[in-house]
Short mmCIF file of C-alpha atoms in Angstrom, two decimals:
data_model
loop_
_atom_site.label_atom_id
_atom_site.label_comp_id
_atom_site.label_asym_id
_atom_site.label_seq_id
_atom_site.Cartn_x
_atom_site.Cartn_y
_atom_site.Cartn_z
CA UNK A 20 -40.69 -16.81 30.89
CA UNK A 21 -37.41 -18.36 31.49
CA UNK A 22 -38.86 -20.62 34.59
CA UNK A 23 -41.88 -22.34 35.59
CA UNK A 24 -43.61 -20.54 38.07
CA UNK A 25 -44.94 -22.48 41.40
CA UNK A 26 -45.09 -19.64 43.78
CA UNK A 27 -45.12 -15.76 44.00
CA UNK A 28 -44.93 -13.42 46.82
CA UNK A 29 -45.89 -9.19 46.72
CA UNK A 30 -44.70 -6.90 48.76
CA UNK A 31 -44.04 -3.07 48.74
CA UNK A 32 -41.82 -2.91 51.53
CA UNK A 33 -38.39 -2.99 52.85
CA UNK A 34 -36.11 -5.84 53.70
CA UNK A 35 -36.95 -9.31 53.48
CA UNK A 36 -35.14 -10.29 50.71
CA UNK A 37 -33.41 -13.44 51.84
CA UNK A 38 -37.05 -14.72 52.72
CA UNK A 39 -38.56 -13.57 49.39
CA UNK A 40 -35.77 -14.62 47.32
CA UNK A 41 -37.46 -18.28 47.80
CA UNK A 42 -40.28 -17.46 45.65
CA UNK A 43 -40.45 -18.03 41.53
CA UNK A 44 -41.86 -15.18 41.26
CA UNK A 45 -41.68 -11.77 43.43
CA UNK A 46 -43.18 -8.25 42.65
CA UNK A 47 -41.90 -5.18 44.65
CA UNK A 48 -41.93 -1.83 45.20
CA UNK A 49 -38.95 -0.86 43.06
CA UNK A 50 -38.18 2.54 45.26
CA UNK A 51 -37.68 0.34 48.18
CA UNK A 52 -34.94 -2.15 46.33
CA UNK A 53 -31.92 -0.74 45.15
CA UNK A 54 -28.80 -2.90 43.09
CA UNK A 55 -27.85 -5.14 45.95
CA UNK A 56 -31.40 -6.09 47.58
CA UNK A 57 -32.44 -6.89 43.67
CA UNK A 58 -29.10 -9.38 43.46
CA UNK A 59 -30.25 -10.66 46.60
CA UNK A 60 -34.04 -11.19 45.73
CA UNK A 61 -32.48 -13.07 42.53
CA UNK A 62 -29.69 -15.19 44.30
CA UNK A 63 -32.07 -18.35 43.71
CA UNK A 64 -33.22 -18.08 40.46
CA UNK A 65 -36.43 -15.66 41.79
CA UNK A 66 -37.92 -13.59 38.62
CA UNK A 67 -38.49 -10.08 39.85
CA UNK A 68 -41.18 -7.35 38.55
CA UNK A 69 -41.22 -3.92 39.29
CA UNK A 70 -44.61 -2.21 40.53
CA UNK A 71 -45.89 0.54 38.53
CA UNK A 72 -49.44 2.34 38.73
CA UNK A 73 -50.30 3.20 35.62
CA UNK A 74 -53.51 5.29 36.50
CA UNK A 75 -53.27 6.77 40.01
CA UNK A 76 -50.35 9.36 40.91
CA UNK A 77 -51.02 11.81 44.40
CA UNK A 78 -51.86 15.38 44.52
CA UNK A 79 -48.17 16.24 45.27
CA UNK A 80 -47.09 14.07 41.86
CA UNK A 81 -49.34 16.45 39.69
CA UNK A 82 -46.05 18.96 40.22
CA UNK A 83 -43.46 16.55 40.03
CA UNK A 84 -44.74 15.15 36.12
CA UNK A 85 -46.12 18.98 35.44
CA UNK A 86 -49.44 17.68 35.01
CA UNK A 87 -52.76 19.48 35.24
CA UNK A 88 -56.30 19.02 35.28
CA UNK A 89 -56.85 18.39 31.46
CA UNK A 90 -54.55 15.42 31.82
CA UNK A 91 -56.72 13.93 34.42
CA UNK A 92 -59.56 12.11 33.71
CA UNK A 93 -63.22 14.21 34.57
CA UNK A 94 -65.92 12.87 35.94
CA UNK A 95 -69.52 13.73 35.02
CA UNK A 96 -69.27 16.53 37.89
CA UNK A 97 -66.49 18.36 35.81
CA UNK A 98 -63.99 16.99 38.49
CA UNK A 99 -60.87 14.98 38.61
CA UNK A 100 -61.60 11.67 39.49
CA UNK A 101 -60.22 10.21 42.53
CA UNK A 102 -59.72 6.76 44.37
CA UNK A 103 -60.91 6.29 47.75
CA UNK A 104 -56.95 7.57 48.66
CA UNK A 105 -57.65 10.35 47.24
CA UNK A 106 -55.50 9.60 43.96
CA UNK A 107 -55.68 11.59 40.83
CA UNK A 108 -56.44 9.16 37.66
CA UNK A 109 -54.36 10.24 35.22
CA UNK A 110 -55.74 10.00 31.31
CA UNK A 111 -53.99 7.33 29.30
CA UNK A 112 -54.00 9.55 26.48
CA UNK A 113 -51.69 12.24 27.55
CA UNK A 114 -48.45 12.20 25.40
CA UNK A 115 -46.34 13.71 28.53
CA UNK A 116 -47.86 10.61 31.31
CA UNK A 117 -47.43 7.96 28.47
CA UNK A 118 -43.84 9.18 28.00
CA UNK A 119 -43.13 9.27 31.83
CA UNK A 120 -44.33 5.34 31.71
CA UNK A 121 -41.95 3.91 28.52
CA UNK A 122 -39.06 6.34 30.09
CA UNK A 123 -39.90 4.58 33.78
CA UNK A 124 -40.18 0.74 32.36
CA UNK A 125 -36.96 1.31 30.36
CA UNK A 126 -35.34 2.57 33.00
CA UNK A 127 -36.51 -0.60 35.35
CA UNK A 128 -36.11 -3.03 32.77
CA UNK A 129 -32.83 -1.82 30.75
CA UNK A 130 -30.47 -0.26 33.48
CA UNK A 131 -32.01 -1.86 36.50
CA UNK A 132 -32.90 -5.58 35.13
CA UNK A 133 -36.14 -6.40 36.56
CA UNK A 134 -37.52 -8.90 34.93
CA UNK A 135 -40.92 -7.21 34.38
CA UNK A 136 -43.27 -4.94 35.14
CA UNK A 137 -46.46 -5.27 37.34
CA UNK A 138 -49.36 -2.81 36.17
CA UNK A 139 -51.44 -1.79 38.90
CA UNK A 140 -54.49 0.71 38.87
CA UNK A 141 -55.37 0.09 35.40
CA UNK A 142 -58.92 -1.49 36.93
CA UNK A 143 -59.67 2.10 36.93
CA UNK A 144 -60.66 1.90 32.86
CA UNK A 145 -63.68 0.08 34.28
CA UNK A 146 -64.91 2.64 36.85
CA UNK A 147 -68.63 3.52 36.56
CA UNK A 148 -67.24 7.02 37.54
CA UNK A 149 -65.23 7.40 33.59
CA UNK A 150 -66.97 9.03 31.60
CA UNK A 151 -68.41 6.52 28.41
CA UNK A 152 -67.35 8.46 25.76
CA UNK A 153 -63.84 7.65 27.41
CA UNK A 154 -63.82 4.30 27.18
CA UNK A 155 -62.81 3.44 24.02
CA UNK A 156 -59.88 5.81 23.89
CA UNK A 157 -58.85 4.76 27.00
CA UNK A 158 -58.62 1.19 26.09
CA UNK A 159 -56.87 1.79 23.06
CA UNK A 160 -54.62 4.16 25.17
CA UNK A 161 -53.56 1.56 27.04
CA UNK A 162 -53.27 -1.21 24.68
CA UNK A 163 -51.05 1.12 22.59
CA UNK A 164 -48.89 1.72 25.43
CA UNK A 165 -48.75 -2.38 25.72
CA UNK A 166 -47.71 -2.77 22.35
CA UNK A 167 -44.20 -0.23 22.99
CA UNK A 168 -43.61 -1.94 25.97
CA UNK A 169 -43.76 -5.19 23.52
CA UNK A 170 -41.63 -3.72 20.82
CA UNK A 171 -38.79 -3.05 23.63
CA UNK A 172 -38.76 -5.40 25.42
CA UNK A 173 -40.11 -8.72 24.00
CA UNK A 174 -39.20 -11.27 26.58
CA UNK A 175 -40.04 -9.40 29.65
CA UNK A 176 -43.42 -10.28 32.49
CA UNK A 177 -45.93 -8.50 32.13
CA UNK A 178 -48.36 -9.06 34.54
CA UNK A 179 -51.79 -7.09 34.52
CA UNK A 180 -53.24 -6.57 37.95
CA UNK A 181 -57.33 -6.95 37.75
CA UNK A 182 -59.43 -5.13 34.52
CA UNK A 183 -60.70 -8.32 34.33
CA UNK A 184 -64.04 -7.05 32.51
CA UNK A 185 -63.14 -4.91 29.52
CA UNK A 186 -59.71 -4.15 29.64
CA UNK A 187 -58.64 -7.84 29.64
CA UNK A 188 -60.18 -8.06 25.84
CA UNK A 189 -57.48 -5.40 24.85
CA UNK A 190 -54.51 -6.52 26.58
CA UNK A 191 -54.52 -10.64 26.95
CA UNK A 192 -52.56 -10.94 23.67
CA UNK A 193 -49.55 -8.92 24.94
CA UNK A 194 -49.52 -9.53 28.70
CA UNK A 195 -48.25 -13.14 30.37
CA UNK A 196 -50.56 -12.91 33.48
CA UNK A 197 -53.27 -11.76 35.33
CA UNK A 198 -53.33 -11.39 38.81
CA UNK A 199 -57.13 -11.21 40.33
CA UNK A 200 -56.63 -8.85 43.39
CA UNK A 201 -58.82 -9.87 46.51
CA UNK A 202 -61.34 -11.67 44.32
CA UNK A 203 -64.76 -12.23 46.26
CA UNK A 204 -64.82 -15.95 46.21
CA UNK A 205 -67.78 -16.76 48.69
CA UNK A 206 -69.86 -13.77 48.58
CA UNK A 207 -73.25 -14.65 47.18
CA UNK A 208 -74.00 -11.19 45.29
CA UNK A 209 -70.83 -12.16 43.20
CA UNK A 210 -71.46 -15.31 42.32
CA UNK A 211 -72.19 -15.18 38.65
CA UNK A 212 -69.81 -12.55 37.84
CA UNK A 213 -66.96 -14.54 39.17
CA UNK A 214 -68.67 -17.65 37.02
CA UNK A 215 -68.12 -15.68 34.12
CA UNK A 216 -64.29 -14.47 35.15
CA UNK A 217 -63.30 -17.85 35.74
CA UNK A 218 -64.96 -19.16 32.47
CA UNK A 219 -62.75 -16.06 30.31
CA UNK A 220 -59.43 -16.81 31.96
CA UNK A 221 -59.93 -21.05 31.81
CA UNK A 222 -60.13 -20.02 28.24
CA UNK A 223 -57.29 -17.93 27.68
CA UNK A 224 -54.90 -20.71 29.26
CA UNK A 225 -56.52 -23.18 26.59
CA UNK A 226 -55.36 -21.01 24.26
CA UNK A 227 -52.08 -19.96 25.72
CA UNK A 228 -50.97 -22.48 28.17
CA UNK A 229 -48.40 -20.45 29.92
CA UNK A 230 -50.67 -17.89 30.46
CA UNK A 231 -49.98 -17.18 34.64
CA UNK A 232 -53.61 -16.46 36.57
CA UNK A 233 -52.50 -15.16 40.17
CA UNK A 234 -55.02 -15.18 42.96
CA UNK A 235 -54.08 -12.60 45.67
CA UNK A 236 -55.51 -11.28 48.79
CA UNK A 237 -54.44 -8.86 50.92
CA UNK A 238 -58.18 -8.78 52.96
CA UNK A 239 -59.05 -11.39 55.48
CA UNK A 240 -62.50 -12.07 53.81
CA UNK A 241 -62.91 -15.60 52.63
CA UNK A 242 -59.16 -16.72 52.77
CA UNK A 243 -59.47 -20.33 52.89
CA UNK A 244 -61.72 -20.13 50.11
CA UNK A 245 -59.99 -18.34 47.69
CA UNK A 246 -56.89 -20.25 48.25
CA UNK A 247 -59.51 -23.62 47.74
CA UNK A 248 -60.65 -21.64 44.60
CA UNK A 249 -56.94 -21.04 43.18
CA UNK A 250 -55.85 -24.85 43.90
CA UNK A 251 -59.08 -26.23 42.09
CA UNK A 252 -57.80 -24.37 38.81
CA UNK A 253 -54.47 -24.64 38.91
CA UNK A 254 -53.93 -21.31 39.82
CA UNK A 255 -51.16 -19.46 41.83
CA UNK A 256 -52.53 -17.70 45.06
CA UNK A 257 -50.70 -15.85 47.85
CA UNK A 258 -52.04 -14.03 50.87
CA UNK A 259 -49.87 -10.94 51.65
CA UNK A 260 -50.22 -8.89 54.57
CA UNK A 261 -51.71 -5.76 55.14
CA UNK A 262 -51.08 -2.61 52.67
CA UNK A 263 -48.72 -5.73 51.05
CA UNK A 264 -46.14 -4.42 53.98
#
């Protein structure tokens, strides 16, 4: 990373730019930025990453990337599997998706110099909902996919967003970050697995100091604290506001 990073901001919106452009760090929605609200984000030195979902696309999408059911993944009901938005999770094996996401991150990173990529939805890999016998092809799915993204573009962020239990293993060597989405910091039936998370990625800084863990929160559960939690480790933390909007 070319700067040290003190603070971050997300949002998915439009506008905003002079505020956000502040930040070290700022990850948007790259159909709401075009050429000149990207020069303006970066007019202070801000690094910039470009949101992609790299699991979930709509019902309408299934058209647009001529996808059908066999490149979904199934549940044990013989069903797509969807999100509670009613989102399609797309298999991480299927040539045609995996070729949409290298042709969208060059695109982002080559011709439209983001800085990065943020890659959301891949927490999905750890649904109970996945099938078993998919989880190992998944995860090797995935970490291939992290490994082309390597090979082109060396220098670039990449920042995973949670798959904090098993699909951290198979991606910590080739991403620069984690970012812990609404973590549950305070609720007693979570105490020991966040233990345990906060154990793995004190670790993986030992071993790679400029490794970036990013609290975020976009839930008004236990704000004050997770933003406690994130100072206590060193960690960067932002609150963004609703839908990250």
């Amino acid at each position: 990373m070319k700067n040290k990073i003190g603070q971050y901001a997300v949002y998915y919106g439009y506008g905003r730019q002079e505020e956000l452009s502040f930040n070290d760090l700022i990850i948007v929605e790259p159909k709401a930025q075009d050429k000149a609200s990207l020069s303006v984000l970066k007019q202070h030195g801000a690094q910039v990453l470009a949101y992609v979902s790299v699991m979930e696309i709509t019902k309408a999408q299934m058209g647009e990337f001529l996808l059908e059911d066999r490149d979904l993944i199934i549940t044990d009901e013989k069903s797509p599997e969807t999100n509670d938005y009613g989102n399609y999770k797309v298999d991480l094996r299927t040539e045609k998706w995996h070729r949409y996401l290298m042709d969208l991150i060059i695109r982002l990173c080559a011709n439209e110099k983001y800085d990065g990529v943020f890659l959301d939805t891949i927490g999905n890999l750890e649904s109970e909902q996945v099938l078993l016998a998919y989880h190992y092809e998944l995860h090797k799915a995935y970490r291939l996919l992290l490994k082309e993204i390597r090979a082109n573009f060396p220098d670039i962020i990449i920042i995973q967003n949670n798959g904090l239990d098993t699909v951290f293993h198979h991606a910590r060597d080739l991403i620069n970050g984690i970012c812990w989405e609404n973590p549950p910091i305070g609720a007693v039936q979570s105490i020991l697995w966040v233990k345990m998370i906060t154990r793995r990625l004190i670790q993986q800084i030992k071993s790679n100091p400029e490794f970036l863990v990013m609290l975020l929160e976009d839930q008004n559960r236990y704000p004050l604290r997770t933003k406690k939690y994130a100072q206590k480790n060193n960690w960067l933390y932002y609150r963004a506001n609703h839908d990250y909007l």
